[in-house]
Tab-separated table of C-alpha atoms and ligand atoms in Angstrom:
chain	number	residue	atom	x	y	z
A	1	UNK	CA	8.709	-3.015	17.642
A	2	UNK	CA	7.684	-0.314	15.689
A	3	UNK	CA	4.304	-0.380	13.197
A	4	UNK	CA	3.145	3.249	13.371
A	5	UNK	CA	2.806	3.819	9.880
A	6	UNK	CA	4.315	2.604	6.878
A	7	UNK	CA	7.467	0.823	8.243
A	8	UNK	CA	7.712	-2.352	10.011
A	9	UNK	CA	10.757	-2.320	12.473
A	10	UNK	CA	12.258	-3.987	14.869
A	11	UNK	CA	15.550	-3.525	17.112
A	12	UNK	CA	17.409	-5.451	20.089
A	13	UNK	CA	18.420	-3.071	22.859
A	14	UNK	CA	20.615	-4.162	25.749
A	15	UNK	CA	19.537	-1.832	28.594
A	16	UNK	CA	23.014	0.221	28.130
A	17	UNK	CA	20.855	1.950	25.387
A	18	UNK	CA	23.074	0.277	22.595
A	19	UNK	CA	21.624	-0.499	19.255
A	20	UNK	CA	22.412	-4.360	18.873
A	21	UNK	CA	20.271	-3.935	15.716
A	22	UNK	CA	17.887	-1.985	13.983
A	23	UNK	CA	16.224	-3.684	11.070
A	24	UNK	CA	13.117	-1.520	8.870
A	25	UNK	CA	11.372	-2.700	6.603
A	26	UNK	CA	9.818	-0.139	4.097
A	27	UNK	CA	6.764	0.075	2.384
A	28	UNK	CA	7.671	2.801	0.420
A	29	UNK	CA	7.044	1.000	-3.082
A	30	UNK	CA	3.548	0.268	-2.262
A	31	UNK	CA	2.398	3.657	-1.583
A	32	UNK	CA	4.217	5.538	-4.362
A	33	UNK	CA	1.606	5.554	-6.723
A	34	UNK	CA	-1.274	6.848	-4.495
A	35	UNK	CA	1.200	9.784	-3.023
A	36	UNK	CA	0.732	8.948	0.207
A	37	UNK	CA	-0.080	5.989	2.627
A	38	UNK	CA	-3.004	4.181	2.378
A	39	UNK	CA	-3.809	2.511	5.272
A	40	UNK	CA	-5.543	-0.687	4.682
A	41	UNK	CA	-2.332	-1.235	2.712
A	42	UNK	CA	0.004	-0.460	5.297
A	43	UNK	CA	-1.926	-3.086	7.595
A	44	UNK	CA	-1.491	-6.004	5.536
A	45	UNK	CA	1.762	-5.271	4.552
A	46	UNK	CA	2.804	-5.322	8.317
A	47	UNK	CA	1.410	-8.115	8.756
A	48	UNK	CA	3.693	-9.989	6.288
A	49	UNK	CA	6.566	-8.409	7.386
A	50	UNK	CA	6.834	-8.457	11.252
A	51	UNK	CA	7.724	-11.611	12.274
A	52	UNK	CA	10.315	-11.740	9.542
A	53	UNK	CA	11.448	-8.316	10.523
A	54	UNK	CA	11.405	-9.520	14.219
A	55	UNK	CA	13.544	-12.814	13.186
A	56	UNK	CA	16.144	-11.032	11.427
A	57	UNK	CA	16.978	-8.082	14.282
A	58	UNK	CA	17.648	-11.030	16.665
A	59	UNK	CA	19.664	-13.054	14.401
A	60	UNK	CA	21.598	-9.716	13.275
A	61	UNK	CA	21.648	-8.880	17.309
A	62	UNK	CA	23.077	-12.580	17.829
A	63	UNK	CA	20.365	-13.106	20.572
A	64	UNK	CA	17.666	-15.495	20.882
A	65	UNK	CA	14.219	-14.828	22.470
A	66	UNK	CA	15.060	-16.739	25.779
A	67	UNK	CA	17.550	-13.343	26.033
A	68	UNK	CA	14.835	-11.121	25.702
A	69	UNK	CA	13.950	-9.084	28.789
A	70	UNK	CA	11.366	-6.929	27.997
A	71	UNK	CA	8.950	-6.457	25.019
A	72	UNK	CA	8.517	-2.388	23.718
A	73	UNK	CA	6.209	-1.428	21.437
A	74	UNK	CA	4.830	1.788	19.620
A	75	UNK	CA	0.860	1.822	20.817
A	76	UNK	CA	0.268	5.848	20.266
A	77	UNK	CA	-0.097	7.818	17.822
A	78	UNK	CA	-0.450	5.933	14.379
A	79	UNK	CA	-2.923	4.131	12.043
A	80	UNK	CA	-5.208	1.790	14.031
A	81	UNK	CA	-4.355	-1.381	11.477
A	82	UNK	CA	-0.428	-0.708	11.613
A	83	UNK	CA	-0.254	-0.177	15.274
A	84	UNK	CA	-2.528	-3.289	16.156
A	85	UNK	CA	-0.253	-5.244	14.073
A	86	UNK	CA	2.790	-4.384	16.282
A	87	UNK	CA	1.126	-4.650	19.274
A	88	UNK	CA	-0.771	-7.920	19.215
A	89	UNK	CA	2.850	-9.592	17.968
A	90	UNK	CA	4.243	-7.671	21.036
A	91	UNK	CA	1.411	-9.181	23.591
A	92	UNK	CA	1.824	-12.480	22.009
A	93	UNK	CA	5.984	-12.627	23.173
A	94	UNK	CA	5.380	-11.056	26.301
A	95	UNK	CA	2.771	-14.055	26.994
A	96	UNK	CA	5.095	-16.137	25.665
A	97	UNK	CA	8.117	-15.790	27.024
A	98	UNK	CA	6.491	-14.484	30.881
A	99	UNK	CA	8.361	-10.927	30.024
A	100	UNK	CA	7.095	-7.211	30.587
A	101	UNK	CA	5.247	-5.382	28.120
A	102	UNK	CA	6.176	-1.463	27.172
A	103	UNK	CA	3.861	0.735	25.590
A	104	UNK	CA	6.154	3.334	23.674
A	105	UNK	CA	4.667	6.691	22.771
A	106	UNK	CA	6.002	7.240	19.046
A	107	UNK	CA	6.437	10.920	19.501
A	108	UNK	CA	8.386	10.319	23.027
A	109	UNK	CA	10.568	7.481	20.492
A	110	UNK	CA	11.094	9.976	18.221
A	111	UNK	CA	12.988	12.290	20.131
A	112	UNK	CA	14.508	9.449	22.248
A	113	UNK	CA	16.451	8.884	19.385
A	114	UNK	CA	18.468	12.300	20.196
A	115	UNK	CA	19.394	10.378	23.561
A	116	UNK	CA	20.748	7.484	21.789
A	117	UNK	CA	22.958	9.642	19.618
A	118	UNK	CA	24.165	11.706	22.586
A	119	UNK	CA	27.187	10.869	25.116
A	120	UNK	CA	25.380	12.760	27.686
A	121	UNK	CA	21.825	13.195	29.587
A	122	UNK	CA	20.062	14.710	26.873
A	123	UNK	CA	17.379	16.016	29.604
A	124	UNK	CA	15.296	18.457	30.351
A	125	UNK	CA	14.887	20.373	27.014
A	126	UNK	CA	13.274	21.603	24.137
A	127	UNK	CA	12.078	18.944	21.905
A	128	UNK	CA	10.690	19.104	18.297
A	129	UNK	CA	9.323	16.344	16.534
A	130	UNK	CA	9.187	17.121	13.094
A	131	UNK	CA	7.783	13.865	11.001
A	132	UNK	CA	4.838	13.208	8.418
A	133	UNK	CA	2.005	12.734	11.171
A	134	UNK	CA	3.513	15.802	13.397
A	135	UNK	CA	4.928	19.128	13.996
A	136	UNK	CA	4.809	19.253	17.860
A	137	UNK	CA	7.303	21.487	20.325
A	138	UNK	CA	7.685	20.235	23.569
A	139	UNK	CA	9.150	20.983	26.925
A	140	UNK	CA	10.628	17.996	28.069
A	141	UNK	CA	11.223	17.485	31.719
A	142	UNK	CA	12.315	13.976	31.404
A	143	UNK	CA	12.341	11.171	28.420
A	144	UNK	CA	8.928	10.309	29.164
A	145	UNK	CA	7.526	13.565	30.231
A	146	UNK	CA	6.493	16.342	27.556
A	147	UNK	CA	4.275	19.220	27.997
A	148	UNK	CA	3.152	20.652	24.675
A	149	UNK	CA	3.722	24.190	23.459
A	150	UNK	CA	2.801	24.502	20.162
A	151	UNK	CA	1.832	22.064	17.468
A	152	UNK	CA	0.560	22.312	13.734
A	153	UNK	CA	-2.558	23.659	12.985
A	154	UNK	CA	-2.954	22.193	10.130
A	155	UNK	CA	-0.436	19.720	8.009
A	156	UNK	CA	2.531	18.400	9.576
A	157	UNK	CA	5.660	19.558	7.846
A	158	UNK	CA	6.545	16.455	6.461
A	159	UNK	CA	3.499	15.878	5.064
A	160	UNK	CA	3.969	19.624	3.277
A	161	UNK	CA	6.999	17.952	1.742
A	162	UNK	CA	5.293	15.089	0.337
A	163	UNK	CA	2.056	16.945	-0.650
A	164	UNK	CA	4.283	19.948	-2.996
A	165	UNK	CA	6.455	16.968	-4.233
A	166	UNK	CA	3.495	15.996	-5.554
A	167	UNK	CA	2.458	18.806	-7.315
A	168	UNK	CA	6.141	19.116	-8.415
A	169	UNK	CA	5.497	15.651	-10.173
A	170	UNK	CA	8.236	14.314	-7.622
A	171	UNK	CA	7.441	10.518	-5.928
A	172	UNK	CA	6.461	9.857	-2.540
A	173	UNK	CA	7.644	10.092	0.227
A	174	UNK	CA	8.816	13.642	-1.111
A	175	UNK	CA	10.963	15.155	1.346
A	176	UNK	CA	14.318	13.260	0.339
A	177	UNK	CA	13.352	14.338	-3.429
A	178	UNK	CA	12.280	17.727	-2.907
A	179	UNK	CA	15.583	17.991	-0.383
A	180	UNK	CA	17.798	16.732	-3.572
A	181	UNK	CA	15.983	18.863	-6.037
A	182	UNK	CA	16.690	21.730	-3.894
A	183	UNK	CA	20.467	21.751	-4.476
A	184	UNK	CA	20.337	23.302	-7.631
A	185	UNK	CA	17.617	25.503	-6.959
A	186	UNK	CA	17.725	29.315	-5.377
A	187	UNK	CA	16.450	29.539	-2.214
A	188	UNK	CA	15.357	33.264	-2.434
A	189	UNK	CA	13.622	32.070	-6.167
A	190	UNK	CA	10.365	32.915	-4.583
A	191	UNK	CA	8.982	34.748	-1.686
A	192	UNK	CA	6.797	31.592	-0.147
A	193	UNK	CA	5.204	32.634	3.305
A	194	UNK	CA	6.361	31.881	6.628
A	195	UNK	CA	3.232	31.793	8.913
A	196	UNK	CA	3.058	32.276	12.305
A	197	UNK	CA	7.047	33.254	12.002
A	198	UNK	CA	6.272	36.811	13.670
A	199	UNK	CA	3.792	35.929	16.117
A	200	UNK	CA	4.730	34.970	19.678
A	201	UNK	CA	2.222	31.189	19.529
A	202	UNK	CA	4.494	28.636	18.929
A	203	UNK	CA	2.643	26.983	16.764
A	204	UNK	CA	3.070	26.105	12.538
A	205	UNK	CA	0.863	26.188	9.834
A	206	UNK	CA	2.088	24.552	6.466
A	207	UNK	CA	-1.287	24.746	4.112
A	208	UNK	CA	-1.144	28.574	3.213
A	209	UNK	CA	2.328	27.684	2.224
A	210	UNK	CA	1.571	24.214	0.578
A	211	UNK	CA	-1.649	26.250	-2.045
A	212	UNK	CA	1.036	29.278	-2.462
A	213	UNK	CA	3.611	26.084	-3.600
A	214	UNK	CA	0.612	25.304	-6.385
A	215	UNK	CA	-0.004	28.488	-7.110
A	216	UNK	CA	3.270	29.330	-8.070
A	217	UNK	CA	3.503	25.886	-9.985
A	218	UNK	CA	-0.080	26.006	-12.023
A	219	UNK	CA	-1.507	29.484	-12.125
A	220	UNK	CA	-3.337	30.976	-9.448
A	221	UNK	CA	-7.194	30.724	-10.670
A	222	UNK	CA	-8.605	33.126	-12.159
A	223	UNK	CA	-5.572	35.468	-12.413
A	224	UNK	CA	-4.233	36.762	-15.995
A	225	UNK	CA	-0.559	36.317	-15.849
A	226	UNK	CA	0.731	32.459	-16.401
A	227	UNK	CA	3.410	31.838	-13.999
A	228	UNK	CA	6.719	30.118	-15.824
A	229	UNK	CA	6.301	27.096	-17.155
A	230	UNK	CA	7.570	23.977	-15.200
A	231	UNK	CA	11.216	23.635	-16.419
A	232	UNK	CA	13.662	21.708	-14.471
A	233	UNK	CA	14.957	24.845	-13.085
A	234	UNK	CA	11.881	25.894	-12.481
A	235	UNK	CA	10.981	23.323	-10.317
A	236	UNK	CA	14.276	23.436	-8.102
A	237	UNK	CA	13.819	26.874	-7.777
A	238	UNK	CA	10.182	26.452	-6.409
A	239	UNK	CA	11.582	22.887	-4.177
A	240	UNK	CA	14.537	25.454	-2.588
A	241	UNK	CA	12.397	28.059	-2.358
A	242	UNK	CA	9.534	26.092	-0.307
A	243	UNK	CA	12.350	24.155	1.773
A	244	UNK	CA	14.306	27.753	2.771
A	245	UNK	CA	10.540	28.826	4.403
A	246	UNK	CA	9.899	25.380	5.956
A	247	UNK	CA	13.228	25.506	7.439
A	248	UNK	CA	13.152	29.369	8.507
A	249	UNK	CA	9.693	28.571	10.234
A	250	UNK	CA	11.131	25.602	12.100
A	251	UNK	CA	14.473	27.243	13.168
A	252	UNK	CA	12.461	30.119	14.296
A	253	UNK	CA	9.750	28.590	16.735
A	254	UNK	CA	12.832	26.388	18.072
A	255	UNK	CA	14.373	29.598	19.113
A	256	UNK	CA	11.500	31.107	20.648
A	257	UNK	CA	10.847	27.757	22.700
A	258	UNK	CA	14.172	28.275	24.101
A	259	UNK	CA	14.163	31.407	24.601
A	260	UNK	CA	10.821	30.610	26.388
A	261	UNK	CA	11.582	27.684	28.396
A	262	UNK	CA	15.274	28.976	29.518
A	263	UNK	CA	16.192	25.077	28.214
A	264	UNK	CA	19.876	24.894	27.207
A	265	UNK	CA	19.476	21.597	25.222
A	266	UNK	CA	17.210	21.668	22.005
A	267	UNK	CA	16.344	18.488	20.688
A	268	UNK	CA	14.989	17.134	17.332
A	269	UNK	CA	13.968	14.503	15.640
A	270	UNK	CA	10.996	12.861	13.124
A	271	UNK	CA	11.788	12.249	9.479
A	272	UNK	CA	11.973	16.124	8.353
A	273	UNK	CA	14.794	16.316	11.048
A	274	UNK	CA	17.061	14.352	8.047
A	275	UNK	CA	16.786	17.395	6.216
A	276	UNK	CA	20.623	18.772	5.475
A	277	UNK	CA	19.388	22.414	4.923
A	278	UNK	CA	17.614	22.099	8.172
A	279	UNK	CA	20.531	20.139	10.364
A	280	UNK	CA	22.832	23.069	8.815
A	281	UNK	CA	20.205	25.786	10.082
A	282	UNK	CA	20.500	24.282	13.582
A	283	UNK	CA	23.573	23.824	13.918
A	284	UNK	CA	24.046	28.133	13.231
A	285	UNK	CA	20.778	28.574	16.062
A	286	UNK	CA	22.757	26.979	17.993
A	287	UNK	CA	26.177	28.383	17.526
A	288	UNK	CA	24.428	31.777	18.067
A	289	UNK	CA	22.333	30.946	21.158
A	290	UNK	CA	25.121	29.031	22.531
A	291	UNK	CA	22.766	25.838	23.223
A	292	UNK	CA	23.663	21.754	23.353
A	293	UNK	CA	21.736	20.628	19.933
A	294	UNK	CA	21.374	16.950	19.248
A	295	UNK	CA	19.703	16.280	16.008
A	296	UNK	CA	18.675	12.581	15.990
A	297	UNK	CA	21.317	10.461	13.804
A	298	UNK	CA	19.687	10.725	10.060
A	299	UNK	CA	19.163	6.593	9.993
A	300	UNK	CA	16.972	6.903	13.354
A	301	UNK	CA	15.221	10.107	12.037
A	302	UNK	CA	12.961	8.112	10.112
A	303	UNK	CA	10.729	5.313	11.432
A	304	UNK	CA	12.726	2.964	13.205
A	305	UNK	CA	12.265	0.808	16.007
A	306	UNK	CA	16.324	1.346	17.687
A	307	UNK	CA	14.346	4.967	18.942
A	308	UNK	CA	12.160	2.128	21.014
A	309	UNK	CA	14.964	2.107	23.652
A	310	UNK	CA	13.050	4.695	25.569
A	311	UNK	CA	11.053	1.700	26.802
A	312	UNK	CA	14.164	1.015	29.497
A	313	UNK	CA	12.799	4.783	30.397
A	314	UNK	CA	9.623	3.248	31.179
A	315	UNK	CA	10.981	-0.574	32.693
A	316	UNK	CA	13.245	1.421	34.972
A	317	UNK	CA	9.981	4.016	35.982
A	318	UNK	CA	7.778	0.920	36.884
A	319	UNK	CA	5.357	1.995	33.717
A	320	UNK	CA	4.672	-1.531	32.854
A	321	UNK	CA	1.620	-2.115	30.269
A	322	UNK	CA	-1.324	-4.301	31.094
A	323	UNK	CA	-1.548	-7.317	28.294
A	324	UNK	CA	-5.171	-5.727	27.740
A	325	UNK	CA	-3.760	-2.727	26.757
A	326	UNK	CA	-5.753	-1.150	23.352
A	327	UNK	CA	-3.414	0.893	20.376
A	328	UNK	CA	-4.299	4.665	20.160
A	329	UNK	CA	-4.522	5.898	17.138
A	330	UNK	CA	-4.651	9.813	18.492
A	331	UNK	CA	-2.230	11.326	20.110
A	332	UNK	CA	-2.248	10.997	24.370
A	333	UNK	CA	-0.133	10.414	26.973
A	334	UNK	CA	1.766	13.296	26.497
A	335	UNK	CA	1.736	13.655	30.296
A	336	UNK	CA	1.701	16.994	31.790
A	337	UNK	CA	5.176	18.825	34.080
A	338	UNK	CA	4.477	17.052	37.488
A	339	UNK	CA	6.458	19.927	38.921
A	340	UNK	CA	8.967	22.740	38.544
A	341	UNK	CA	12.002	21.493	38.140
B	401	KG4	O1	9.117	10.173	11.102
B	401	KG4	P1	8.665	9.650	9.799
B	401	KG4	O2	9.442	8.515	9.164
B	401	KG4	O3	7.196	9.146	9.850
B	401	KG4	C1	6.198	9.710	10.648
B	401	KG4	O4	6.164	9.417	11.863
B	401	KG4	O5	5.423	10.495	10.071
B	401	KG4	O6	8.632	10.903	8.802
B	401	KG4	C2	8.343	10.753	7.446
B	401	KG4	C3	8.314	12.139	6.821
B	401	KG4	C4	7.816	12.147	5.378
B	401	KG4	O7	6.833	13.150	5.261
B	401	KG4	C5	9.062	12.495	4.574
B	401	KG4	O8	8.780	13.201	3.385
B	401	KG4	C6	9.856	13.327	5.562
B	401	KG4	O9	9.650	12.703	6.805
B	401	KG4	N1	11.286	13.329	5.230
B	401	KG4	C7	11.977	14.429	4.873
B	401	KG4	C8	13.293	13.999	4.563
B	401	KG4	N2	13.365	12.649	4.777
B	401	KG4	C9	12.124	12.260	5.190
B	401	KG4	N3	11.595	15.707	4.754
B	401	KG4	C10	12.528	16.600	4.339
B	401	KG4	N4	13.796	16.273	4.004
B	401	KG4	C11	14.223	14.994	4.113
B	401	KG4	N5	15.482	14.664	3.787
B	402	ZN	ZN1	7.395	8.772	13.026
């Protein structure tokens, strides 16, 4: 189960790792108009939704609860409201029906869902989760064992996509829009900044980008030439032109974690990893470093709850959760390299 955010989801997993359903539940429409989530919104909305959601990925799975093994849920990192939502339905089966409880780690989930795309052991490597909430690079030593090396300073990229879709007069969530925008748009329109690109930190920063994105929209204050006005061409440039740095930044610090780590597999995943330009721009990092990419499959890029197969990681680890387990809404658990490989 999977109540993170702004999606309620549940899948049925056989411990094979196949998908024997995925079902989401969006709550796209009900945040569109504020530009972003709000969360006492996203609470209640979960709350409608997941035993509905829950009923309909075991009827689509053809299994019945007296099938069900195991019980994995997302507990860390999210809003406090969704998460508790997800949980508490989670503790309530696993009481019921005398089965294990799995706390997922979203971030772990998010590239786990690289390892349900992939034909092979998509571990140890580079990891980068690239969603609305985060911007993190990991070594991975194992599914369920990260050690950060860089992470946003400021907004997650994502969120950078959903905050200049905004000012772009684009709806929420704005990366989809901004990405379709883009297409008829030049890339090299404007010369948007790519911090941190240089510097040997692997870590991002999106809000220098994000006020040069408004600047080059509405004026920068004070200053006595207008930029163009708004046009529809104007606006794809400005979309392209914002997506080319985002991507060039991204494709970058990948490069220098693997170059860093000596990792031959580079995995990604999170919502901004549905990105075309950006899949395309990996896909040539990866030609030219010679390294195994998996990009997570676009429909688990996105919240989803199939990406909670990594709890079999856990089940087959012994990492069993206590029923008096609490959510966390902050990020933890990203345990540290136990040892050199
Ligand atoms: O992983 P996700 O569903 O939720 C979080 O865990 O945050 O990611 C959602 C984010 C949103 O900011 C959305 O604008 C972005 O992923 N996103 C995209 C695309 N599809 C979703 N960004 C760029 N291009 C896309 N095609
Ligand atoms: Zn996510």
């Amino acid at each position: 189960m999977e109540s993170s955010c702004d999606e309620t989801a549940a899948a049925v997993i056989n411990q094979d790792r196949q998908v024997l359903s995925s079902i989401v539940a969006t709550q796209h429409d009900l945040h569109e108009r504020f530009g972003g989530v709000v969360p006492e919104i996203a609470s209640r909305a979960h709350v409608e939704r997941i035993l509905p959601v829950i009923d309909e990925a075991l009827r689509q799975a053809g299994a019945t609860l007296d099938q069900v093994g195991a019980i994995a849920v997302a507990t860390n990192p999210g809003l406090v409201g969704s998460l508790l939502v997800g949980l508490t339905a989670a503790k309530t089966l696993s009481m019921v029906l005398g089965v294990p409880l799995l706390a997922v780690n979203h971030i772990e989930a998010h590239l786990y869902a690289c390892q349900i795309a992939a034909r092979r052991n998509a571990f140890p490597a580079v990891g980068l989760v690239v969603s609305g909430g985060h911007t993190n690079l990991y070594d991975c030593t194992s599914p369920v064992d990260f050690e950060l090396l860089g992470s946003t300073t400021d907004d997650a990229a994502g969120e950078a996509f959903d905050k200049v879709a905004q000012v772009l007069g684009l709806e929420y969530p704005g990366g989809p829009l901004i990405e379709q925008v883009a297409r008829n748009g030049s890339p090299t329109a404007i010369a948007f900044p790519r911090t941190f690109l240089n510097e040997a930190r692997l870590d991002f920063s999106f809000s220098g980008l994000k006020t040069a994105v408004l600047y080059a929209a509405r004026g920068t204050p004070g200053a006595r030439v207008q930029p163009p006005p708004l046009t529809t061409q104007r606006i794809a440039d400005i979309a392209a032109s914002f997506q080319a740095a985002v991507v060039d930044v991204l494709v970058g610090k990948c490069e220098q974690a693997v170059d860093r780590t000596g990792r031959s597999t580079l995995l990604v995943g999170g919502g901004v990893a549905a990105n075309g330009c950006f899949r395309k721009a990996l896909e040539e990092l990866a030609d030219r470093k010679q390294i195994d990419l998996i990009i997570a499959p676009r429909e688990y890029c996105t919240d989803n709850a199939a990406m909670g197969a990594i709890g079999w990681e856990l089940w087959e680890r012994g990492r069993f959760a206590p029923l008096d387990i609490d959510v966390t809404p902050g990020l933890v658990r990203m345990r540290a390299k136990l040892s050199p490989a």
